[in-house]
Amino acid sequence: MAKKAVHFGAGNIGRGFVACFLHEAGYSVVFADVVDALVDSLNSKPSYNVVELGTHGTTQKTITNYVAINSRTEEAKLIDEIASADIVTCSVGPRILQFIAPVIAKGIAKRSLEQTPLAVIACENMINNTANLAGHIKDPKNTPAESLVDHDKKVIYANSAVDRIVPDKKGEPTLDVQLEKFYEWVVESTPFNKAGVAQPEIPAIHWVDNLDPYIERKLYTVNTSHATAAYYGYNRGKATIHEAMADPSIRDSVAAAISETAAFIVKKHGVSKDEQEAYKNKILDRISNPNLDDSVKRVGREPLRKLGRHERLIGPAASLAEESMETSALLAAAEMAFRFQNVDGDKESAELAKIMSEKSADEVVSQVTGLEASHPLYSKVKAVVEKVQADGRD
């Protein structure tokens, strides 16, 4: 019997990263999305191409054996697909997980106990991505008590860490996706081992017992460096990440920020300094790839989320401050993020501008970063906010 995967989010990451590897592993892919034009386009074309951009050339893969469902208007059909699928994945963004949870819950409820448990793996850029989705699915309004009794016999939730840069696509919209050649898809094996169920056979996945070091290494190196380059680049009039990284002063600022996060990763996870230094340098080279040509506006979007308590700038800085370790480069990057205001096409940047202009520095730090007034990083972030607010009044 053919293997089937349901993937929520038919955007560039969904088509180019997750679905590509599911296809290569022999799965037929059912895309679920709410964009009518995208769903219609997928259903009208038998294939699309994934172009991998390396520093020394490109490679191309052709993706076939898929269909698309409008999750807003074809819920019953989607429930049936989930009920008969082998795996559900998603790349919709952290804030959308709550909206896809109800239909996944209905699909799980319709499954038989005789079926192999459904594997659910979220691919959002966040810590405990699948656990977050599972929380929404198991919410009583989505899974009533009577369905929850057998719920954990029908599904296995596994957190993951994903790493692949998908830049802005130039030209006319197409289904084809361009992304960097490098990738990492790490998934925790423990939930499958505990259930005595075989892991899905997907060669692209690296299975590990402890996901935490991989998640934090990726979030606090790749995402921290990418965001730092974007915010410095935007504030200094650069159009792309490559252009920003070609500026020696910005590259030095990015390197300084992830040198601080490296100290955190080495201390917390016992990674060797040499190993983390090599990883840091590889990331600096990756985001400098001229073939990616990624917009600083795209990478910097959603600054409110990215300034969150457990996100790429405040998260590692808070942990370092708790150990009385250096945080100046991360705070400088955070300052650039607080200056990312009223950027075309980004609602959060407009909301950030409103918060910064209407609220006190204490209120901003509390609302945006989630830091408590007693936290050792709090006063330093407050000083950054006050500086940005003062500049805005000049």
Coordinates of N, CA, C and O in Angstrom, one line a residue, residues 38 68 98-99 104 120 158 222 232 271:
L38 N -3.3 29.0 -5.0 CA -2.2 28.1 -4.9 C -2.7 26.6 -5.0 O -2.1 25.8 -5.6
A68 N -3.8 18.8 -3.9 CA -3.9 19.9 -2.9 C -5.4 20.0 -2.6 O -6.3 19.8 -3.4
Q98 N -2.6 26.8 15.9 CA -3.9 26.7 16.5 C -5.1 26.6 15.6 O -6.1 26.0 15.9
F99 N -4.9 27.1 14.3 CA -6.0 27.1 13.4 C -6.0 25.8 12.6 O -7.1 25.5 12.0
I104 N -7.1 18.5 12.3 CA -6.2 17.4 12.5 C -6.8 16.5 13.6 O -6.8 15.3 13.6
V120 N 2.9 12.7 13.7 CA 2.7 14.1 13.5 C 4.0 14.9 13.8 O 4.6 14.7 14.9
A158 N 6.1 14.1 17.6 CA 7.6 14.2 17.7 C 8.0 15.6 17.3 O 7.7 16.1 16.2
V222 N 21.8 29.9 13.6 CA 21.3 30.2 12.3 C 20.3 31.4 12.3 O 20.4 32.4 11.7
Y232 N 20.4 44.8 11.1 CA 21.5 45.7 10.8 C 21.4 46.2 9.3 O 21.5 47.4 9.0
V271 N 28.8 21.2 24.2 CA 29.4 21.1 22.9 C 30.8 21.7 23.0 O 31.0 22.7 23.7

